[in-house]
Short mmCIF file of C-alpha atoms in Angstrom, two decimals:
data_model
loop_
_atom_site.label_atom_id
_atom_site.label_comp_id
_atom_site.label_asym_id
_atom_site.label_seq_id
_atom_site.Cartn_x
_atom_site.Cartn_y
_atom_site.Cartn_z
CA UNK A 273 -31.23 -4.73 -11.26
CA UNK A 274 -30.56 -1.01 -11.02
CA UNK A 275 -30.82 0.50 -7.56
CA UNK A 276 -30.31 4.02 -6.31
CA UNK A 277 -30.73 4.31 -2.57
CA UNK A 278 -30.71 7.73 -0.93
CA UNK A 279 -30.00 8.27 2.75
CA UNK A 280 -29.13 11.07 5.13
CA UNK A 281 -32.31 13.09 5.08
CA UNK A 282 -34.02 14.31 8.23
CA UNK A 283 -35.18 17.28 10.24
CA UNK A 284 -32.77 20.15 10.83
CA UNK A 285 -33.02 23.73 12.01
CA UNK A 286 -32.41 26.61 9.65
CA UNK A 287 -28.69 27.25 9.32
CA UNK A 288 -27.85 23.61 9.91
CA UNK A 289 -26.27 21.00 7.67
CA UNK A 290 -27.08 17.60 6.25
CA UNK A 291 -25.17 15.22 4.01
CA UNK A 292 -27.15 13.08 1.61
CA UNK A 293 -25.77 9.90 0.09
CA UNK A 294 -26.87 7.93 -2.95
CA UNK A 295 -25.63 4.36 -3.21
CA UNK A 296 -25.79 2.97 -6.74
CA UNK A 297 -25.76 -0.55 -8.11
CA UNK A 298 -26.74 -2.46 -11.24
CA UNK A 299 -25.11 -0.17 -13.80
CA UNK A 300 -21.71 1.31 -14.58
CA UNK A 301 -21.72 4.13 -12.05
CA UNK A 302 -18.39 5.58 -13.18
CA UNK A 303 -19.82 6.20 -16.66
CA UNK A 304 -22.99 7.94 -15.51
CA UNK A 305 -23.71 11.62 -15.12
CA UNK A 306 -25.34 11.95 -11.72
CA UNK A 307 -27.87 14.49 -10.52
CA UNK A 308 -29.70 15.53 -7.38
CA UNK A 309 -33.27 16.71 -7.82
CA UNK A 310 -35.78 17.87 -5.25
CA UNK A 311 -39.51 18.26 -5.10
CA UNK A 312 -41.32 20.40 -2.56
CA UNK A 313 -45.03 19.95 -1.81
CA UNK A 314 -47.15 21.41 -4.60
CA UNK A 315 -44.14 22.19 -6.76
CA UNK A 316 -42.49 20.60 -9.75
CA UNK A 317 -39.36 18.54 -9.39
CA UNK A 318 -36.29 20.73 -9.89
CA UNK A 319 -32.66 20.02 -10.67
CA UNK A 320 -30.41 20.91 -7.75
CA UNK A 321 -26.93 19.77 -8.78
CA UNK A 322 -25.11 17.85 -11.51
CA UNK A 323 -21.77 16.07 -11.53
CA UNK A 324 -20.00 14.57 -14.52
CA UNK A 325 -18.99 10.91 -14.63
CA UNK A 326 -15.39 11.62 -13.61
CA UNK A 327 -16.45 14.17 -11.03
CA UNK A 328 -14.42 16.90 -12.69
CA UNK A 329 -17.27 19.23 -13.41
CA UNK A 330 -20.29 20.29 -11.39
CA UNK A 331 -23.21 22.65 -11.78
CA UNK A 332 -25.80 23.98 -9.35
CA UNK A 333 -29.18 25.65 -9.26
CA UNK A 334 -28.83 29.32 -8.42
CA UNK A 335 -30.84 28.83 -5.24
CA UNK A 336 -28.21 26.49 -3.73
CA UNK A 337 -24.94 27.85 -5.12
CA UNK A 338 -22.41 28.46 -2.40
CA UNK A 339 -24.34 26.32 0.10
CA UNK A 340 -24.53 22.84 -1.47
CA UNK A 341 -21.68 20.69 -2.76
CA UNK A 342 -22.14 17.63 -4.96
CA UNK A 343 -19.44 14.97 -5.06
CA UNK A 344 -18.96 11.32 -5.92
CA UNK A 345 -16.73 8.38 -5.11
CA UNK A 346 -16.60 6.08 -8.11
CA UNK A 347 -14.71 3.44 -6.13
CA UNK A 348 -17.69 3.23 -3.75
CA UNK A 349 -20.42 3.75 -6.37
CA UNK A 350 -21.75 6.57 -4.21
CA UNK A 351 -22.75 10.17 -4.76
CA UNK A 352 -23.12 12.82 -2.06
CA UNK A 353 -24.78 16.16 -1.50
CA UNK A 354 -23.36 18.26 1.32
CA UNK A 355 -25.96 20.85 2.28
CA UNK A 356 -24.92 23.75 4.49
CA UNK A 357 -26.71 26.88 5.67
CA UNK A 358 -30.04 25.18 5.12
CA UNK A 359 -33.15 27.29 4.73
CA UNK A 360 -36.82 26.42 5.22
CA UNK A 361 -37.27 26.71 1.45
CA UNK A 362 -34.86 23.77 1.02
CA UNK A 363 -37.55 21.51 2.50
CA UNK A 364 -38.33 18.85 -0.09
CA UNK A 365 -37.93 15.24 -1.04
CA UNK A 366 -34.47 14.87 -2.55
CA UNK A 367 -33.97 12.37 -5.36
CA UNK A 368 -30.86 10.79 -6.79
CA UNK A 369 -30.84 10.48 -10.58
CA UNK A 370 -28.45 8.66 -12.89
CA UNK A 371 -28.10 9.22 -16.61
CA UNK A 372 -26.51 6.13 -18.10
CA UNK A 373 -27.95 4.02 -20.89
CA UNK A 374 -31.30 4.96 -19.39
CA UNK A 375 -32.37 7.45 -16.74
CA UNK A 376 -32.75 5.97 -13.27
CA UNK A 377 -34.29 7.37 -10.08
CA UNK A 378 -34.03 6.64 -6.39
CA UNK A 379 -36.98 6.55 -4.03
CA UNK A 380 -36.15 9.89 -2.42
CA UNK A 381 -35.25 11.08 1.05
CA UNK A 382 -37.14 13.75 2.98
CA UNK A 383 -35.32 16.88 4.09
CA UNK A 384 -37.21 19.19 6.42
CA UNK A 385 -35.74 22.51 7.54
CA UNK A 386 -37.49 24.24 10.42
CA UNK A 387 -37.38 27.98 10.93
#
């Protein structure tokens, strides 16, 4: 069955970095557009970054441009989110999302940025 498993979240001080990973299985990863979303307490889930199936095009929310980098390794069926210069407002649960034949979601990983 389809699985998206996020890892790499944790507690970090403001200005620090984290690298999230999303390991995919059960569908044709190399054909899927992949996204990172996040949801902070009391807020709606928001799109953070998008990467095309070949990894040749990316797009970011304005709030993370210049600080976050989305990437993928189709040989490893894995997507990444490198997060630098983290701010307290980046605190959220981060979700991996795949758009293939259907839309799939991971279980999320908590990122907490302390001031």
